PDB file of C-alpha atoms and ligand atoms in Angstrom:
ATOM      1  CA  MET A   1       5.573 -15.152   6.851  1.00  0.00           C
ATOM      2  CA  ILE A   2       3.377 -14.793   3.769  1.00  0.00           C
ATOM      3  CA  ARG A   3       5.405 -15.304   0.593  1.00  0.00           C
ATOM      4  CA  VAL A   4       4.372 -12.739  -2.052  1.00  0.00           C
ATOM      5  CA  VAL A   5       4.997 -12.378  -5.782  1.00  0.00           C
ATOM      6  CA  VAL A   6       4.051  -9.073  -7.423  1.00  0.00           C
ATOM      7  CA  SER A   7       2.876  -9.145 -11.041  1.00  0.00           C
ATOM      8  CA  GLY A   8       3.019  -5.845 -12.922  1.00  0.00           C
ATOM      9  CA  ALA A   9       5.894  -4.922 -10.600  1.00  0.00           C
ATOM     10  CA  SER A  10       7.349  -2.134 -12.802  1.00  0.00           C
ATOM     11  CA  GLY A  11       4.033  -0.303 -13.023  1.00  0.00           C
ATOM     12  CA  ARG A  12       2.757   2.596 -10.915  1.00  0.00           C
ATOM     13  CA  MET A  13       0.730   0.342  -8.605  1.00  0.00           C
ATOM     14  CA  GLY A  14       3.207  -2.548  -8.772  1.00  0.00           C
ATOM     15  CA  ARG A  15       6.046  -0.381  -7.424  1.00  0.00           C
ATOM     16  CA  GLU A  16       3.867   0.847  -4.556  1.00  0.00           C
ATOM     17  CA  VAL A  17       2.971  -2.770  -3.709  1.00  0.00           C
ATOM     18  CA  LEU A  18       6.655  -3.796  -3.796  1.00  0.00           C
ATOM     19  CA  LYS A  19       7.504  -1.033  -1.267  1.00  0.00           C
ATOM     20  CA  THR A  20       4.588  -2.008   0.946  1.00  0.00           C
ATOM     21  CA  VAL A  21       5.367  -5.739   0.960  1.00  0.00           C
ATOM     22  CA  LEU A  22       9.075  -5.076   1.638  1.00  0.00           C
ATOM     23  CA  GLN A  23       8.053  -3.062   4.718  1.00  0.00           C
ATOM     24  CA  ALA A  24       5.430  -5.503   6.051  1.00  0.00           C
ATOM     25  CA  GLY A  25       6.708  -7.470   9.034  1.00  0.00           C
ATOM     26  CA  ASP A  26       4.641 -10.568   8.257  1.00  0.00           C
ATOM     27  CA  MET A  27       5.420 -10.777   4.519  1.00  0.00           C
ATOM     28  CA  VAL A  28       8.407 -11.629   2.372  1.00  0.00           C
ATOM     29  CA  LEU A  29       8.768 -10.574  -1.247  1.00  0.00           C
ATOM     30  CA  VAL A  30       9.907 -13.640  -3.184  1.00  0.00           C
ATOM     31  CA  GLY A  31       9.395 -12.549  -6.783  1.00  0.00           C
ATOM     32  CA  ALA A  32       8.617  -9.647  -9.107  1.00  0.00           C
ATOM     33  CA  VAL A  33       7.194 -10.103 -12.593  1.00  0.00           C
ATOM     34  CA  ASP A  34       6.766  -7.613 -15.409  1.00  0.00           C
ATOM     35  CA  VAL A  35       7.092  -7.607 -19.172  1.00  0.00           C
ATOM     36  CA  ARG A  36       9.384  -4.563 -18.742  1.00  0.00           C
ATOM     37  CA  GLY A  37      12.738  -4.221 -16.973  1.00  0.00           C
ATOM     38  CA  GLU A  38      13.861  -7.881 -16.965  1.00  0.00           C
ATOM     39  CA  GLY A  39      16.922  -8.479 -14.761  1.00  0.00           C
ATOM     40  CA  GLN A  40      16.649  -5.188 -12.835  1.00  0.00           C
ATOM     41  CA  ASP A  41      16.896  -5.486  -9.068  1.00  0.00           C
ATOM     42  CA  VAL A  42      13.711  -4.398  -7.308  1.00  0.00           C
ATOM     43  CA  GLY A  43      15.818  -2.162  -5.051  1.00  0.00           C
ATOM     44  CA  SER A  44      17.138  -0.127  -7.983  1.00  0.00           C
ATOM     45  CA  LEU A  45      13.599   0.113  -9.387  1.00  0.00           C
ATOM     46  CA  LEU A  46      12.431   1.639  -6.093  1.00  0.00           C
ATOM     47  CA  GLY A  47      15.555   3.692  -5.376  1.00  0.00           C
ATOM     48  CA  VAL A  48      16.407   1.664  -2.255  1.00  0.00           C
ATOM     49  CA  PRO A  49      19.317  -0.736  -1.529  1.00  0.00           C
ATOM     50  CA  GLU A  50      19.485  -3.968  -3.571  1.00  0.00           C
ATOM     51  CA  THR A  51      17.015  -6.656  -2.492  1.00  0.00           C
ATOM     52  CA  GLY A  52      18.328  -9.679  -4.399  1.00  0.00           C
ATOM     53  CA  ILE A  53      14.938  -9.981  -6.127  1.00  0.00           C
ATOM     54  CA  THR A  54      15.143  -9.243  -9.842  1.00  0.00           C
ATOM     55  CA  LEU A  55      12.345  -8.500 -12.289  1.00  0.00           C
ATOM     56  CA  GLN A  56      11.429 -11.463 -14.475  1.00  0.00           C
ATOM     57  CA  THR A  57       9.079 -11.757 -17.420  1.00  0.00           C
ATOM     58  CA  ALA A  58       7.723 -15.317 -17.064  1.00  0.00           C
ATOM     59  CA  LEU A  59       5.116 -15.493 -14.291  1.00  0.00           C
ATOM     60  CA  GLU A  60       4.775 -19.281 -14.388  1.00  0.00           C
ATOM     61  CA  ARG A  61       8.519 -19.840 -13.987  1.00  0.00           C
ATOM     62  CA  VAL A  62       8.671 -17.431 -11.040  1.00  0.00           C
ATOM     63  CA  LEU A  63       5.763 -19.217  -9.346  1.00  0.00           C
ATOM     64  CA  VAL A  64       7.420 -22.615  -9.795  1.00  0.00           C
ATOM     65  CA  GLU A  65      10.825 -21.384  -8.577  1.00  0.00           C
ATOM     66  CA  THR A  66       9.612 -19.348  -5.567  1.00  0.00           C
ATOM     67  CA  SER A  67       6.488 -21.216  -4.301  1.00  0.00           C
ATOM     68  CA  PRO A  68       4.658 -18.094  -3.134  1.00  0.00           C
ATOM     69  CA  ASP A  69       1.451 -18.064  -1.084  1.00  0.00           C
ATOM     70  CA  VAL A  70       0.011 -14.991  -2.812  1.00  0.00           C
ATOM     71  CA  MET A  71       0.318 -13.283  -6.189  1.00  0.00           C
ATOM     72  CA  VAL A  72      -0.624  -9.596  -6.221  1.00  0.00           C
ATOM     73  CA  ASP A  73      -1.609  -8.476  -9.738  1.00  0.00           C
ATOM     74  CA  PHE A  74      -1.741  -4.897 -10.998  1.00  0.00           C
ATOM     75  CA  THR A  75      -1.202  -5.392 -14.742  1.00  0.00           C
ATOM     76  CA  THR A  76      -3.497  -4.736 -17.705  1.00  0.00           C
ATOM     77  CA  PRO A  77      -7.042  -5.764 -18.685  1.00  0.00           C
ATOM     78  CA  ASP A  78      -5.751  -8.159 -21.371  1.00  0.00           C
ATOM     79  CA  ALA A  79      -3.162  -9.901 -19.135  1.00  0.00           C
ATOM     80  CA  VAL A  80      -4.934 -10.235 -15.805  1.00  0.00           C
ATOM     81  CA  ALA A  81      -7.299 -13.180 -16.347  1.00  0.00           C
ATOM     82  CA  GLU A  82      -4.508 -15.421 -17.662  1.00  0.00           C
ATOM     83  CA  ASN A  83      -2.236 -14.415 -14.757  1.00  0.00           C
ATOM     84  CA  ILE A  84      -4.939 -15.325 -12.232  1.00  0.00           C
ATOM     85  CA  LYS A  85      -5.515 -18.733 -13.867  1.00  0.00           C
ATOM     86  CA  VAL A  86      -1.781 -19.496 -13.924  1.00  0.00           C
ATOM     87  CA  ALA A  87      -1.513 -18.573 -10.226  1.00  0.00           C
ATOM     88  CA  LEU A  88      -4.504 -20.704  -9.214  1.00  0.00           C
ATOM     89  CA  HIS A  89      -3.189 -23.697 -11.178  1.00  0.00           C
ATOM     90  CA  HIS A  90       0.038 -23.418  -9.171  1.00  0.00           C
ATOM     91  CA  GLY A  91      -1.812 -23.273  -5.839  1.00  0.00           C
ATOM     92  CA  VAL A  92      -1.108 -19.538  -5.417  1.00  0.00           C
ATOM     93  CA  ARG A  93      -3.848 -17.207  -4.129  1.00  0.00           C
ATOM     94  CA  PRO A  94      -4.415 -14.120  -6.292  1.00  0.00           C
ATOM     95  CA  VAL A  95      -5.012 -10.619  -4.880  1.00  0.00           C
ATOM     96  CA  VAL A  96      -6.069  -8.583  -7.887  1.00  0.00           C
ATOM     97  CA  GLY A  97      -6.466  -4.861  -8.376  1.00  0.00           C
ATOM     98  CA  THR A  98      -6.326  -4.822 -12.171  1.00  0.00           C
ATOM     99  CA  THR A  99      -9.585  -3.530 -13.613  1.00  0.00           C
ATOM    100  CA  GLY A 100     -11.287  -4.150 -16.955  1.00  0.00           C
ATOM    101  CA  MET A 101     -11.884  -7.915 -16.758  1.00  0.00           C
ATOM    102  CA  SER A 102     -15.003  -9.161 -18.578  1.00  0.00           C
ATOM    103  CA  THR A 103     -17.897 -10.794 -16.707  1.00  0.00           C
ATOM    104  CA  GLY A 104     -17.154 -14.024 -18.600  1.00  0.00           C
ATOM    105  CA  GLU A 105     -13.541 -14.030 -17.378  1.00  0.00           C
ATOM    106  CA  LEU A 106     -14.660 -13.278 -13.848  1.00  0.00           C
ATOM    107  CA  GLN A 107     -17.132 -16.161 -13.920  1.00  0.00           C
ATOM    108  CA  GLU A 108     -14.464 -18.574 -15.198  1.00  0.00           C
ATOM    109  CA  ILE A 109     -12.148 -17.516 -12.362  1.00  0.00           C
ATOM    110  CA  ARG A 110     -14.903 -17.904  -9.760  1.00  0.00           C
ATOM    111  CA  THR A 111     -15.479 -21.479 -10.933  1.00  0.00           C
ATOM    112  CA  LEU A 112     -11.767 -22.323 -11.005  1.00  0.00           C
ATOM    113  CA  ALA A 113     -11.061 -20.903  -7.516  1.00  0.00           C
ATOM    114  CA  GLU A 114     -14.016 -22.864  -6.112  1.00  0.00           C
ATOM    115  CA  GLN A 115     -12.904 -26.092  -7.789  1.00  0.00           C
ATOM    116  CA  LEU A 116      -9.355 -25.670  -6.473  1.00  0.00           C
ATOM    117  CA  LYS A 117     -10.599 -24.479  -3.042  1.00  0.00           C
ATOM    118  CA  LEU A 118      -8.271 -21.481  -3.176  1.00  0.00           C
ATOM    119  CA  GLY A 119      -8.928 -17.943  -1.985  1.00  0.00           C
ATOM    120  CA  CYS A 120      -8.870 -15.056  -4.468  1.00  0.00           C
ATOM    121  CA  VAL A 121      -9.601 -11.386  -3.780  1.00  0.00           C
ATOM    122  CA  ILE A 122     -10.494  -9.118  -6.696  1.00  0.00           C
ATOM    123  CA  ALA A 123     -11.199  -5.481  -5.863  1.00  0.00           C
ATOM    124  CA  PRO A 124     -11.765  -2.659  -8.352  1.00  0.00           C
ATOM    125  CA  ASN A 125     -10.746  -0.244  -5.600  1.00  0.00           C
ATOM    126  CA  PHE A 126      -8.571  -1.005  -2.568  1.00  0.00           C
ATOM    127  CA  ALA A 127      -9.013   2.450  -0.975  1.00  0.00           C
ATOM    128  CA  ILE A 128     -11.252   2.355   2.096  1.00  0.00           C
ATOM    129  CA  GLY A 129     -12.570   5.855   1.293  1.00  0.00           C
ATOM    130  CA  ALA A 130     -13.682   4.705  -2.156  1.00  0.00           C
ATOM    131  CA  VAL A 131     -15.423   1.668  -0.705  1.00  0.00           C
ATOM    132  CA  LEU A 132     -17.276   3.983   1.709  1.00  0.00           C
ATOM    133  CA  MET A 133     -18.123   6.376  -1.149  1.00  0.00           C
ATOM    134  CA  MET A 134     -19.758   3.476  -3.039  1.00  0.00           C
ATOM    135  CA  ARG A 135     -21.648   2.350   0.044  1.00  0.00           C
ATOM    136  CA  PHE A 136     -22.921   5.874   0.804  1.00  0.00           C
ATOM    137  CA  ALA A 137     -23.910   6.327  -2.859  1.00  0.00           C
ATOM    138  CA  ALA A 138     -25.979   3.136  -2.782  1.00  0.00           C
ATOM    139  CA  GLU A 139     -27.666   4.344   0.416  1.00  0.00           C
ATOM    140  CA  ALA A 140     -28.392   7.819  -1.006  1.00  0.00           C
ATOM    141  CA  ALA A 141     -29.863   6.331  -4.211  1.00  0.00           C
ATOM    142  CA  ARG A 142     -32.728   4.877  -2.171  1.00  0.00           C
ATOM    143  CA  TYR A 143     -33.919   8.431  -1.434  1.00  0.00           C
ATOM    144  CA  LEU A 144     -32.448  10.397  -4.357  1.00  0.00           C
ATOM    145  CA  PRO A 145     -32.726   8.081  -7.370  1.00  0.00           C
ATOM    146  CA  HIS A 146     -31.535  10.612  -9.997  1.00  0.00           C
ATOM    147  CA  VAL A 147     -27.786  10.090 -10.248  1.00  0.00           C
ATOM    148  CA  GLU A 148     -24.854  10.649 -12.568  1.00  0.00           C
ATOM    149  CA  ILE A 149     -21.272   9.541 -11.966  1.00  0.00           C
ATOM    150  CA  ILE A 150     -18.132  11.452 -12.904  1.00  0.00           C
ATOM    151  CA  GLU A 151     -14.918   9.475 -12.596  1.00  0.00           C
ATOM    152  CA  LEU A 152     -11.557  11.177 -13.081  1.00  0.00           C
ATOM    153  CA  HIS A 153      -8.218   9.408 -13.593  1.00  0.00           C
ATOM    154  CA  HIS A 154      -4.668   9.987 -14.837  1.00  0.00           C
ATOM    155  CA  ASP A 155      -4.356   9.936 -18.626  1.00  0.00           C
ATOM    156  CA  GLN A 156      -2.405   6.641 -18.816  1.00  0.00           C
ATOM    157  CA  LYS A 157      -5.401   4.548 -17.694  1.00  0.00           C
ATOM    158  CA  LEU A 158      -6.329   1.894 -20.271  1.00  0.00           C
ATOM    159  CA  ASP A 159      -9.964   1.125 -19.406  1.00  0.00           C
ATOM    160  CA  ALA A 160     -12.929   3.495 -19.311  1.00  0.00           C
ATOM    161  CA  PRO A 161     -15.098   3.758 -17.384  1.00  0.00           C
ATOM    162  CA  SER A 162     -13.164   2.801 -14.247  1.00  0.00           C
ATOM    163  CA  GLY A 163     -13.980  -0.425 -12.411  1.00  0.00           C
ATOM    164  CA  THR A 164     -15.079   1.717  -9.473  1.00  0.00           C
ATOM    165  CA  ALA A 165     -17.570   3.666 -11.600  1.00  0.00           C
ATOM    166  CA  LEU A 166     -19.012   0.434 -12.999  1.00  0.00           C
ATOM    167  CA  LYS A 167     -19.344  -1.041  -9.532  1.00  0.00           C
ATOM    168  CA  THR A 168     -20.998   2.159  -8.231  1.00  0.00           C
ATOM    169  CA  ALA A 169     -23.452   2.164 -11.146  1.00  0.00           C
ATOM    170  CA  GLU A 170     -24.264  -1.494 -10.465  1.00  0.00           C
ATOM    171  CA  LEU A 171     -24.953  -0.763  -6.773  1.00  0.00           C
ATOM    172  CA  VAL A 172     -27.063   2.308  -7.570  1.00  0.00           C
ATOM    173  CA  ALA A 173     -29.064   0.506 -10.270  1.00  0.00           C
ATOM    174  CA  ALA A 174     -29.757  -2.389  -7.891  1.00  0.00           C
ATOM    175  CA  VAL A 175     -31.360   0.015  -5.390  1.00  0.00           C
ATOM    176  CA  ARG A 176     -33.217   2.528  -7.560  1.00  0.00           C
ATOM    177  CA  GLY A 177     -34.145   0.438 -10.632  1.00  0.00           C
ATOM    178  CA  ASP A 178     -34.177   1.674 -14.212  1.00  0.00           C
ATOM    179  CA  ILE A 179     -34.214   5.446 -14.734  1.00  0.00           C
ATOM    180  CA  ARG A 180     -33.219   7.198 -17.957  1.00  0.00           C
ATOM    181  CA  GLN A 181     -31.604  10.454 -16.877  1.00  0.00           C
ATOM    182  CA  GLY A 182     -32.478  13.463 -19.075  1.00  0.00           C
ATOM    183  CA  LEU A 183     -35.181  13.942 -21.716  1.00  0.00           C
ATOM    184  CA  PRO A 184     -35.955  10.991 -24.009  1.00  0.00           C
ATOM    185  CA  ALA A 185     -35.679  13.414 -26.930  1.00  0.00           C
ATOM    186  CA  GLU A 186     -32.353  14.964 -25.916  1.00  0.00           C
ATOM    187  CA  MET A 187     -29.856  15.240 -28.755  1.00  0.00           C
ATOM    188  CA  GLU A 188     -26.095  14.896 -28.393  1.00  0.00           C
ATOM    189  CA  LYS A 189     -24.514  17.587 -30.572  1.00  0.00           C
ATOM    190  CA  ILE A 190     -21.149  15.956 -29.852  1.00  0.00           C
ATOM    191  CA  PRO A 191     -21.384  12.111 -29.691  1.00  0.00           C
ATOM    192  CA  GLY A 192     -20.734  10.835 -26.160  1.00  0.00           C
ATOM    193  CA  VAL A 193     -21.187  14.206 -24.493  1.00  0.00           C
ATOM    194  CA  ARG A 194     -23.894  12.817 -22.184  1.00  0.00           C
ATOM    195  CA  GLY A 195     -21.592  10.031 -21.049  1.00  0.00           C
ATOM    196  CA  GLY A 196     -22.177   6.294 -21.297  1.00  0.00           C
ATOM    197  CA  ALA A 197     -25.278   4.663 -19.813  1.00  0.00           C
ATOM    198  CA  PHE A 198     -24.801   1.597 -17.635  1.00  0.00           C
ATOM    199  CA  ASP A 199     -27.641  -0.998 -17.459  1.00  0.00           C
ATOM    200  CA  GLY A 200     -30.373   0.708 -15.472  1.00  0.00           C
ATOM    201  CA  GLY A 201     -29.558   4.041 -17.099  1.00  0.00           C
ATOM    202  CA  VAL A 202     -26.889   5.320 -14.689  1.00  0.00           C
ATOM    203  CA  ARG A 203     -24.757   7.710 -16.735  1.00  0.00           C
ATOM    204  CA  ILE A 204     -20.977   7.641 -16.319  1.00  0.00           C
ATOM    205  CA  HIS A 205     -18.607  10.377 -17.486  1.00  0.00           C
ATOM    206  CA  SER A 206     -14.874   9.588 -17.687  1.00  0.00           C
ATOM    207  CA  VAL A 207     -12.289  12.365 -17.409  1.00  0.00           C
ATOM    208  CA  ARG A 208      -8.590  11.645 -18.208  1.00  0.00           C
ATOM    209  CA  LEU A 209      -5.933  14.224 -17.316  1.00  0.00           C
ATOM    210  CA  PRO A 210      -2.294  14.242 -16.244  1.00  0.00           C
ATOM    211  CA  GLY A 211      -1.959  15.151 -12.578  1.00  0.00           C
ATOM    212  CA  LEU A 212      -4.956  13.104 -11.500  1.00  0.00           C
ATOM    213  CA  VAL A 213      -4.659   9.771  -9.635  1.00  0.00           C
ATOM    214  CA  ALA A 214      -8.139   8.246  -9.047  1.00  0.00           C
ATOM    215  CA  HIS A 215     -11.205  10.305  -8.174  1.00  0.00           C
ATOM    216  CA  GLN A 216     -14.968   9.921  -8.354  1.00  0.00           C
ATOM    217  CA  GLU A 217     -17.947  12.133  -7.702  1.00  0.00           C
ATOM    218  CA  VAL A 218     -21.475  10.762  -7.535  1.00  0.00           C
ATOM    219  CA  ILE A 219     -24.007  13.552  -7.993  1.00  0.00           C
ATOM    220  CA  PHE A 220     -27.619  13.129  -6.911  1.00  0.00           C
ATOM    221  CA  GLY A 221     -30.357  15.538  -7.939  1.00  0.00           C
ATOM    222  CA  GLY A 222     -33.686  16.034  -6.142  1.00  0.00           C
ATOM    223  CA  LEU A 223     -36.324  18.729  -5.847  1.00  0.00           C
ATOM    224  CA  GLY A 224     -34.426  21.977  -5.263  1.00  0.00           C
ATOM    225  CA  GLN A 225     -31.266  20.213  -4.077  1.00  0.00           C
ATOM    226  CA  THR A 226     -28.220  18.214  -5.081  1.00  0.00           C
ATOM    227  CA  LEU A 227     -25.962  15.925  -3.079  1.00  0.00           C
ATOM    228  CA  SER A 228     -22.373  15.159  -4.111  1.00  0.00           C
ATOM    229  CA  ILE A 229     -20.421  12.257  -2.678  1.00  0.00           C
ATOM    230  CA  ARG A 230     -16.788  12.467  -3.676  1.00  0.00           C
ATOM    231  CA  HIS A 231     -13.664  10.439  -3.068  1.00  0.00           C
ATOM    232  CA  ASP A 232     -10.110  11.366  -4.052  1.00  0.00           C
ATOM    233  CA  SER A 233      -7.111   9.079  -4.045  1.00  0.00           C
ATOM    234  CA  ILE A 234      -4.401  11.730  -4.052  1.00  0.00           C
ATOM    235  CA  SER A 235      -1.602   9.153  -3.933  1.00  0.00           C
ATOM    236  CA  ARG A 236      -1.284   5.437  -4.620  1.00  0.00           C
ATOM    237  CA  GLU A 237      -0.495   4.872  -0.936  1.00  0.00           C
ATOM    238  CA  SER A 238      -4.274   5.136  -0.447  1.00  0.00           C
ATOM    239  CA  PHE A 239      -4.671   1.614  -1.861  1.00  0.00           C
ATOM    240  CA  MET A 240      -2.013  -0.081   0.269  1.00  0.00           C
ATOM    241  CA  PRO A 241      -3.868  -0.757   3.561  1.00  0.00           C
ATOM    242  CA  GLY A 242      -6.547  -2.519   1.489  1.00  0.00           C
ATOM    243  CA  VAL A 243      -3.960  -4.548  -0.419  1.00  0.00           C
ATOM    244  CA  LEU A 244      -2.271  -5.629   2.834  1.00  0.00           C
ATOM    245  CA  LEU A 245      -5.635  -6.609   4.325  1.00  0.00           C
ATOM    246  CA  ALA A 246      -6.455  -8.673   1.222  1.00  0.00           C
ATOM    247  CA  ILE A 247      -3.063 -10.455   1.265  1.00  0.00           C
ATOM    248  CA  ARG A 248      -3.589 -11.445   4.898  1.00  0.00           C
ATOM    249  CA  ARG A 249      -7.230 -12.465   4.483  1.00  0.00           C
ATOM    250  CA  VAL A 250      -6.910 -14.354   1.190  1.00  0.00           C
ATOM    251  CA  MET A 251      -4.883 -17.002   3.044  1.00  0.00           C
ATOM    252  CA  HIS A 252      -8.054 -18.030   4.908  1.00  0.00           C
ATOM    253  CA  LEU A 253     -10.597 -17.798   2.084  1.00  0.00           C
ATOM    254  CA  GLU A 254     -12.013 -20.302  -0.375  1.00  0.00           C
ATOM    255  CA  GLY A 255     -13.286 -19.010  -3.715  1.00  0.00           C
ATOM    256  CA  VAL A 256     -13.469 -15.473  -5.076  1.00  0.00           C
ATOM    257  CA  VAL A 257     -14.314 -12.456  -2.941  1.00  0.00           C
ATOM    258  CA  TYR A 258     -15.151  -9.559  -5.277  1.00  0.00           C
ATOM    259  CA  GLY A 259     -14.906  -6.116  -3.683  1.00  0.00           C
ATOM    260  CA  LEU A 260     -12.999  -4.982  -0.610  1.00  0.00           C
ATOM    261  CA  GLU A 261     -16.304  -4.196   1.151  1.00  0.00           C
ATOM    262  CA  ASN A 262     -16.818  -7.931   1.591  1.00  0.00           C
ATOM    263  CA  LEU A 263     -13.670  -8.068   3.735  1.00  0.00           C
ATOM    264  CA  LEU A 264     -14.367  -4.815   5.607  1.00  0.00           C
ATOM    265  CA  PHE A 265     -18.065  -5.012   6.447  1.00  0.00           C
ATOM    266  CA  GLU A 266     -18.755  -8.710   7.081  1.00  0.00           C
TER     267      GLU A 266
HETATM  268  P1  NAD B   1       0.786   0.668 -15.205  1.00  0.00           P
HETATM  269  O1  NAD B   1       0.625   0.729 -16.682  1.00  0.00           O
HETATM  270  O2  NAD B   1       1.635   1.693 -14.534  1.00  0.00           O
HETATM  271  O3  NAD B   1       1.355  -0.777 -14.788  1.00  0.00           O
HETATM  272  C1  NAD B   1       0.983  -1.976 -15.374  1.00  0.00           C
HETATM  273  C2  NAD B   1       2.234  -2.846 -15.448  1.00  0.00           C
HETATM  274  O4  NAD B   1       1.860  -4.153 -15.873  1.00  0.00           O
HETATM  275  C3  NAD B   1       3.272  -2.321 -16.462  1.00  0.00           C
HETATM  276  O5  NAD B   1       4.536  -2.186 -15.835  1.00  0.00           O
HETATM  277  C4  NAD B   1       3.280  -3.382 -17.550  1.00  0.00           C
HETATM  278  O6  NAD B   1       4.562  -3.538 -18.157  1.00  0.00           O
HETATM  279  C5  NAD B   1       2.880  -4.613 -16.742  1.00  0.00           C
HETATM  280  N1  NAD B   1       2.364  -5.734 -17.535  1.00  0.00           N
HETATM  281  C6  NAD B   1       1.615  -5.709 -18.660  1.00  0.00           C
HETATM  282  N2  NAD B   1       1.323  -6.963 -19.050  1.00  0.00           N
HETATM  283  C7  NAD B   1       1.898  -7.796 -18.151  1.00  0.00           C
HETATM  284  C8  NAD B   1       1.958  -9.200 -18.010  1.00  0.00           C
HETATM  285  N3  NAD B   1       1.373 -10.010 -18.902  1.00  0.00           N
HETATM  286  N4  NAD B   1       2.645  -9.722 -16.965  1.00  0.00           N
HETATM  287  C9  NAD B   1       3.256  -8.917 -16.060  1.00  0.00           C
HETATM  288  N5  NAD B   1       3.244  -7.565 -16.151  1.00  0.00           N
HETATM  289  C10 NAD B   1       2.575  -7.019 -17.192  1.00  0.00           C
HETATM  290  O7  NAD B   1      -0.696   0.678 -14.593  1.00  0.00           O
HETATM  291  P2  NAD B   1      -1.132   1.029 -13.089  1.00  0.00           P
HETATM  292  O8  NAD B   1      -1.522   2.457 -13.000  1.00  0.00           O
HETATM  293  O9  NAD B   1      -0.148   0.468 -12.133  1.00  0.00           O
HETATM  294  O10 NAD B   1      -2.497   0.203 -12.996  1.00  0.00           O
HETATM  295  C11 NAD B   1      -2.506  -1.206 -13.145  1.00  0.00           C
HETATM  296  C12 NAD B   1      -3.937  -1.720 -13.031  1.00  0.00           C
HETATM  297  O11 NAD B   1      -4.403  -1.496 -11.695  1.00  0.00           O
HETATM  298  C13 NAD B   1      -4.943  -1.021 -13.940  1.00  0.00           C
HETATM  299  O12 NAD B   1      -5.885  -1.978 -14.393  1.00  0.00           O
HETATM  300  C14 NAD B   1      -5.631  -0.018 -13.030  1.00  0.00           C
HETATM  301  O13 NAD B   1      -6.950   0.290 -13.444  1.00  0.00           O
HETATM  302  C15 NAD B   1      -5.648  -0.815 -11.750  1.00  0.00           C
HETATM  303  N6  NAD B   1      -5.767  -0.049 -10.509  1.00  0.00           N
HETATM  304  C16 NAD B   1      -6.502  -0.604  -9.531  1.00  0.00           C
HETATM  305  C17 NAD B   1      -6.608  -0.017  -8.302  1.00  0.00           C
HETATM  306  C18 NAD B   1      -7.390  -0.695  -7.216  1.00  0.00           C
HETATM  307  O14 NAD B   1      -7.490  -0.165  -6.108  1.00  0.00           O
HETATM  308  N7  NAD B   1      -7.951  -1.878  -7.491  1.00  0.00           N
HETATM  309  C19 NAD B   1      -5.949   1.199  -8.055  1.00  0.00           C
HETATM  310  C20 NAD B   1      -5.189   1.773  -9.072  1.00  0.00           C
HETATM  311  C21 NAD B   1      -5.089   1.126 -10.308  1.00  0.00           C
END
């Protein structure tokens, strides 16, 4: 049995992970951490019978008391790096979905996981469809190099653009090189209206609306034609098969694996 602690347990993703881990035959939920809801039983949080696991605020104490194998983290951009470091220092393997970490933080974590010879999976998107969308976009960019990305998320999301949009832009830029989309002399009558340009000139547009979950459309333009590659996560269940896969695989890894594609398409 893989012993799992969930960090960010009261959140939208955290609650979905709690449900999923409680139902997995090869996993046992041993702890739930969040800065909100201290003392509440996980069962009452999920609307199921009591589990005996209560929400706690201090990650380090939970790790010491429960000796988990894996910590799953879906928290916030400013909390995640510290949580990962605390887990690694306690010999616990992180599976991380939280987006918005800086490249510096990511590098520090890569070094630490290697030094400690511990597995760590960090994925900006755990939905298989989204991973395929990114892969197909990178393939299409070889033939249709003019691209813009529209990512659409619920209006409670803290970071913009999404980690998925950044990763897609990185993949596209690596294949097609530097292209500045639009006229050099174009003027924005409303600042930001043309989106933000990633290195390599890939423009990203971020939409935030209630009712959305996580969506992305990559639009390619060519002579007399366009191609749209779109993925929609219509519920947070879409991320759970990827999270389960990462929990199982992280037990056998050493160092950081960044991106679910590296577990799916080896
Ligand atoms: P949310 O706001 O609903 O949940 C975040 C939770 O983290 C909250 O309950 C908050 O109280 C808690 N929290 C904040 N600081 C904490 C800390 N220091 N320790 C423990 N808990 C803390 O957000 P969400 O929609 O669940 O998203 C969480 C993260 O997951 C975001 O970064 C989002 O972009 C990302 N996300 C990733 C994927 C993926 O597939 N990788 C999918 C969806 C969302």
